[in-house]
mmCIF file of C-alpha atoms in Angstrom:
data_model
loop_
_atom_site.group_PDB
_atom_site.id
_atom_site.type_symbol
_atom_site.label_atom_id
_atom_site.label_comp_id
_atom_site.label_asym_id
_atom_site.label_seq_id
_atom_site.Cartn_x
_atom_site.Cartn_y
_atom_site.Cartn_z
ATOM 1 C CA LYS A 68 -26.362 27.291 5.294
ATOM 2 C CA GLU A 69 -27.240 29.964 2.789
ATOM 3 C CA GLN A 70 -30.101 27.924 1.312
ATOM 4 C CA LEU A 71 -31.635 27.392 4.729
ATOM 5 C CA LEU A 72 -31.303 31.042 5.679
ATOM 6 C CA ALA A 73 -32.808 32.104 2.347
ATOM 7 C CA LYS A 74 -35.930 30.076 3.193
ATOM 8 C CA ASN A 75 -36.070 31.570 6.704
ATOM 9 C CA ILE A 76 -35.228 28.230 8.262
ATOM 10 C CA LYS A 77 -33.245 28.545 11.453
ATOM 11 C CA TYR A 78 -30.805 25.838 12.462
ATOM 12 C CA VAL A 79 -28.431 25.038 15.283
ATOM 13 C CA ILE A 80 -25.289 22.964 14.833
ATOM 14 C CA THR A 81 -25.324 20.535 17.716
ATOM 15 C CA ARG A 82 -22.352 18.443 16.677
ATOM 16 C CA ASP A 83 -19.644 18.827 14.069
ATOM 17 C CA ASP A 84 -17.519 15.713 13.608
ATOM 18 C CA GLY A 85 -15.896 17.086 10.461
ATOM 19 C CA TYR A 86 -13.064 18.728 12.391
ATOM 20 C CA THR A 87 -12.348 15.568 14.392
ATOM 21 C CA ALA A 88 -12.543 13.355 11.310
ATOM 22 C CA ASN A 89 -10.257 15.671 9.342
ATOM 23 C CA LYS A 90 -7.756 15.692 12.203
ATOM 24 C CA ALA A 91 -7.830 11.873 12.394
ATOM 25 C CA VAL A 92 -7.367 11.492 8.632
ATOM 26 C CA ASN A 93 -4.454 13.941 8.649
ATOM 27 C CA SER A 94 -2.889 12.021 11.541
ATOM 28 C CA LEU A 95 -3.247 8.727 9.672
ATOM 29 C CA VAL A 96 -1.723 10.177 6.509
ATOM 30 C CA SER A 97 1.229 11.608 8.434
ATOM 31 C CA ASP A 98 1.730 8.233 10.157
ATOM 32 C CA LEU A 99 1.688 6.608 6.730
ATOM 33 C CA LEU A 100 4.381 8.982 5.443
ATOM 34 C CA ILE A 101 6.488 8.414 8.555
ATOM 35 C CA SER A 102 6.186 4.652 8.033
ATOM 36 C CA ILE A 103 7.376 4.971 4.430
ATOM 37 C CA PHE A 104 10.343 7.039 5.616
ATOM 38 C CA ILE A 105 11.241 4.496 8.320
ATOM 39 C CA ILE A 106 11.024 1.650 5.791
ATOM 40 C CA ALA A 107 13.390 3.551 3.493
ATOM 41 C CA ILE A 108 15.916 4.125 6.273
ATOM 42 C CA LEU A 109 15.868 0.487 7.367
ATOM 43 C CA LEU A 110 16.346 -0.702 3.807
ATOM 44 C CA ILE A 111 19.266 1.659 3.210
ATOM 45 C CA PHE A 112 21.202 -0.167 5.920
ATOM 46 C CA THR A 113 20.236 -3.657 4.760
ATOM 47 C CA LEU A 114 20.178 -3.432 0.951
ATOM 48 C CA GLY A 115 21.737 -0.140 -0.032
ATOM 49 C CA PHE A 116 20.575 3.321 -1.025
ATOM 50 C CA LYS A 117 19.377 2.662 -4.576
ATOM 51 C CA GLU A 118 17.545 -0.510 -3.602
ATOM 52 C CA ALA A 119 15.858 1.287 -0.700
ATOM 53 C CA MET A 120 14.761 4.112 -2.980
ATOM 54 C CA ILE A 121 13.281 1.620 -5.443
ATOM 55 C CA VAL A 122 11.228 -0.055 -2.687
ATOM 56 C CA SER A 123 10.224 3.340 -1.290
ATOM 57 C CA LEU A 124 9.031 4.337 -4.751
ATOM 58 C CA MET A 125 6.899 1.204 -4.875
ATOM 59 C CA VAL A 126 4.885 2.173 -1.783
ATOM 60 C CA PRO A 127 3.144 5.247 -3.279
ATOM 61 C CA MET A 128 2.600 3.321 -6.517
ATOM 62 C CA ILE A 129 0.899 0.462 -4.668
ATOM 63 C CA LEU A 130 -1.199 2.797 -2.532
ATOM 64 C CA SER A 131 -2.236 4.831 -5.579
ATOM 65 C CA LEU A 132 -3.245 1.720 -7.483
ATOM 66 C CA THR A 133 -5.121 0.427 -4.439
ATOM 67 C CA LEU A 134 -7.073 3.652 -4.055
ATOM 68 C CA PHE A 135 -7.771 3.702 -7.791
ATOM 69 C CA ILE A 136 -9.156 0.151 -7.702
ATOM 70 C CA GLY A 137 -11.202 1.141 -4.646
ATOM 71 C CA LEU A 138 -12.595 4.084 -6.599
ATOM 72 C CA LEU A 139 -13.483 1.808 -9.512
ATOM 73 C CA ILE A 140 -15.444 -0.553 -7.268
ATOM 74 C CA GLY A 141 -17.235 2.302 -5.503
ATOM 75 C CA GLU A 142 -15.413 2.379 -2.172
ATOM 76 C CA THR A 143 -14.839 5.630 -0.313
ATOM 77 C CA ILE A 144 -11.844 6.913 1.591
ATOM 78 C CA ASN A 145 -12.548 7.106 5.307
ATOM 79 C CA ARG A 146 -10.762 6.381 8.556
ATOM 80 C CA ILE A 147 -11.170 2.628 8.289
ATOM 81 C CA THR A 148 -9.943 2.701 4.679
ATOM 82 C CA LEU A 149 -6.818 4.561 5.755
ATOM 83 C CA PHE A 150 -6.435 2.187 8.695
ATOM 84 C CA ALA A 151 -6.629 -0.732 6.239
ATOM 85 C CA LEU A 152 -3.876 0.867 4.159
ATOM 86 C CA ILE A 153 -1.714 1.343 7.240
ATOM 87 C CA VAL A 154 -2.353 -2.261 8.311
ATOM 88 C CA SER A 155 -1.330 -3.453 4.867
ATOM 89 C CA LEU A 156 1.710 -1.138 4.652
ATOM 90 C CA GLY A 157 4.056 -3.589 6.319
ATOM 91 C CA MET A 158 2.786 -6.407 4.148
ATOM 92 C CA LEU A 159 2.675 -4.581 0.844
ATOM 93 C CA VAL A 160 6.382 -3.837 0.808
ATOM 94 C CA ASP A 161 7.160 -7.512 1.418
ATOM 95 C CA ALA A 162 6.878 -8.541 -2.226
ATOM 96 C CA ALA A 163 8.990 -5.622 -3.451
ATOM 97 C CA ILE A 164 11.598 -6.250 -0.753
ATOM 98 C CA ILE A 165 11.742 -9.967 -1.557
ATOM 99 C CA VAL A 166 12.125 -9.296 -5.282
ATOM 100 C CA ILE A 167 14.767 -6.606 -4.920
ATOM 101 C CA GLU A 168 16.665 -8.572 -2.272
ATOM 102 C CA ASN A 169 16.829 -11.592 -4.537
ATOM 103 C CA ILE A 170 17.951 -9.432 -7.461
ATOM 104 C CA HIS A 171 20.546 -7.840 -5.187
ATOM 105 C CA ARG A 172 21.804 -11.295 -4.128
ATOM 106 C CA HIS A 173 21.979 -12.564 -7.726
ATOM 107 C CA LYS A 174 23.811 -9.413 -8.785
ATOM 108 C CA HIS A 175 26.505 -10.002 -6.176
ATOM 109 C CA GLU A 176 26.761 -13.723 -6.968
ATOM 110 C CA SER A 177 27.005 -13.179 -10.742
ATOM 111 C CA PRO A 178 28.395 -9.685 -11.354
ATOM 112 C CA ASN A 179 29.209 -10.461 -15.006
ATOM 113 C CA LEU A 180 25.627 -11.261 -16.040
ATOM 114 C CA ASP A 181 23.398 -8.656 -17.646
ATOM 115 C CA ILE A 182 21.145 -6.912 -15.095
ATOM 116 C CA SER A 183 18.072 -7.663 -17.237
ATOM 117 C CA THR A 184 18.782 -11.388 -17.133
ATOM 118 C CA ILE A 185 19.509 -11.227 -13.412
ATOM 119 C CA SER A 186 16.256 -9.354 -12.767
ATOM 120 C CA ILE A 187 14.135 -11.828 -14.693
ATOM 121 C CA ASN A 188 15.797 -14.920 -13.223
ATOM 122 C CA ALA A 189 15.740 -13.598 -9.658
ATOM 123 C CA THR A 190 12.076 -12.569 -9.908
ATOM 124 C CA ASN A 191 11.103 -15.930 -11.395
ATOM 125 C CA GLU A 192 12.979 -17.767 -8.653
ATOM 126 C CA ILE A 193 10.916 -16.337 -5.804
ATOM 127 C CA GLY A 194 7.614 -15.928 -7.673
ATOM 128 C CA ASN A 195 5.771 -19.036 -6.476
ATOM 129 C CA ALA A 196 6.729 -18.652 -2.824
ATOM 130 C CA THR A 197 5.802 -14.963 -2.826
ATOM 131 C CA ASN A 198 2.460 -15.703 -4.499
ATOM 132 C CA VAL A 199 1.564 -18.379 -1.960
ATOM 133 C CA ALA A 200 2.588 -16.195 0.993
ATOM 134 C CA THR A 201 0.509 -13.293 -0.318
ATOM 135 C CA ILE A 202 -2.515 -15.515 -0.962
ATOM 136 C CA ALA A 203 -2.228 -16.892 2.584
ATOM 137 C CA ILE A 204 -2.328 -13.364 4.013
ATOM 138 C CA ILE A 205 -5.269 -12.430 1.764
ATOM 139 C CA MET A 206 -7.165 -15.519 2.929
ATOM 140 C CA THR A 207 -6.929 -14.354 6.546
ATOM 141 C CA PHE A 208 -8.987 -11.283 5.681
ATOM 142 C CA ILE A 209 -11.699 -13.115 3.711
ATOM 143 C CA PRO A 210 -13.727 -14.156 6.821
ATOM 144 C CA MET A 211 -14.196 -10.465 7.641
ATOM 145 C CA PHE A 212 -16.564 -10.266 4.647
ATOM 146 C CA PHE A 213 -19.018 -12.400 6.602
ATOM 147 C CA VAL A 214 -19.201 -10.183 9.679
ATOM 148 C CA SER A 215 -22.730 -8.830 9.780
ATOM 149 C CA GLY A 216 -24.494 -5.974 11.480
ATOM 150 C CA MET A 217 -23.032 -2.620 12.336
ATOM 151 C CA MET A 218 -19.573 -4.062 12.941
ATOM 152 C CA GLY A 219 -19.567 -5.631 9.478
ATOM 153 C CA GLN A 220 -20.432 -2.305 7.871
ATOM 154 C CA PHE A 221 -17.860 -0.517 9.991
ATOM 155 C CA MET A 222 -15.030 -2.946 9.213
ATOM 156 C CA HIS A 223 -15.942 -3.451 5.533
ATOM 157 C CA PRO A 224 -12.890 -1.572 4.140
ATOM 158 C CA LEU A 225 -10.445 -3.992 5.809
ATOM 159 C CA PRO A 226 -11.352 -7.117 3.807
ATOM 160 C CA VAL A 227 -11.627 -4.962 0.679
ATOM 161 C CA PHE A 228 -8.529 -2.779 0.758
ATOM 162 C CA VAL A 229 -5.989 -5.110 2.375
ATOM 163 C CA PRO A 230 -6.379 -7.828 -0.313
ATOM 164 C CA ILE A 231 -6.432 -5.216 -3.076
ATOM 165 C CA SER A 232 -3.232 -3.621 -1.763
ATOM 166 C CA LEU A 233 -1.520 -7.015 -1.499
ATOM 167 C CA ILE A 234 -2.507 -7.975 -5.053
ATOM 168 C CA MET A 235 -1.279 -4.586 -6.269
ATOM 169 C CA SER A 236 1.968 -5.127 -4.361
ATOM 170 C CA LEU A 237 2.544 -8.371 -6.254
ATOM 171 C CA PHE A 238 1.766 -6.662 -9.541
ATOM 172 C CA VAL A 239 4.108 -3.751 -8.831
ATOM 173 C CA ALA A 240 6.841 -6.039 -7.472
ATOM 174 C CA TYR A 241 6.786 -8.238 -10.561
ATOM 175 C CA ALA A 242 6.184 -5.559 -13.194
ATOM 176 C CA PHE A 243 8.026 -2.491 -11.945
ATOM 177 C CA THR A 244 10.778 -3.657 -9.589
ATOM 178 C CA PRO A 245 12.793 -5.422 -12.330
ATOM 179 C CA TYR A 246 12.267 -2.399 -14.589
ATOM 180 C CA PHE A 247 13.497 0.067 -11.954
ATOM 181 C CA VAL A 248 16.412 -2.226 -11.112
ATOM 182 C CA LYS A 249 17.441 -2.148 -14.770
ATOM 183 C CA LYS A 250 17.106 1.649 -14.895
ATOM 184 C CA PHE A 251 18.718 2.547 -11.564
ATOM 185 C CA LEU A 252 21.140 -0.259 -10.781
#
């Protein structure tokens, strides 16, 4: 504004979508936080408090890694990006829930075994099935890469961020869930 006024150029703002976009982004972020909270509450009743907190801790880690990978490949954060993260939210906790549930089951079946051994064995047991399930979900988003025109440009973050978040969820579930189980359980 100041640069235009300094050059004696007059302007009129005919439309300002910044306020609307900011409001929509804030709404999406609050919905995301509410979803994380609801997931934590549901898991407290099914797995227990510590297990639920471990899975709830995984969600921000996965989302942070997803956004970081998106930054590395030159993607921006916009409404569709946040929508893609919300779409993937239910799916990205699946791997962590499966891993921690299997660890939880093994811990109750063999209470005398070391938690490190239980964590490794339980994670290895469900690894192949979890990998295949995640790859199947990722494959459903691949055709969206081939949508052309304006719709293809508009929907581009979905086939980018959903697969990235699912791959990051596998990484976090396999690398960090057993570690946090050992530390907290």
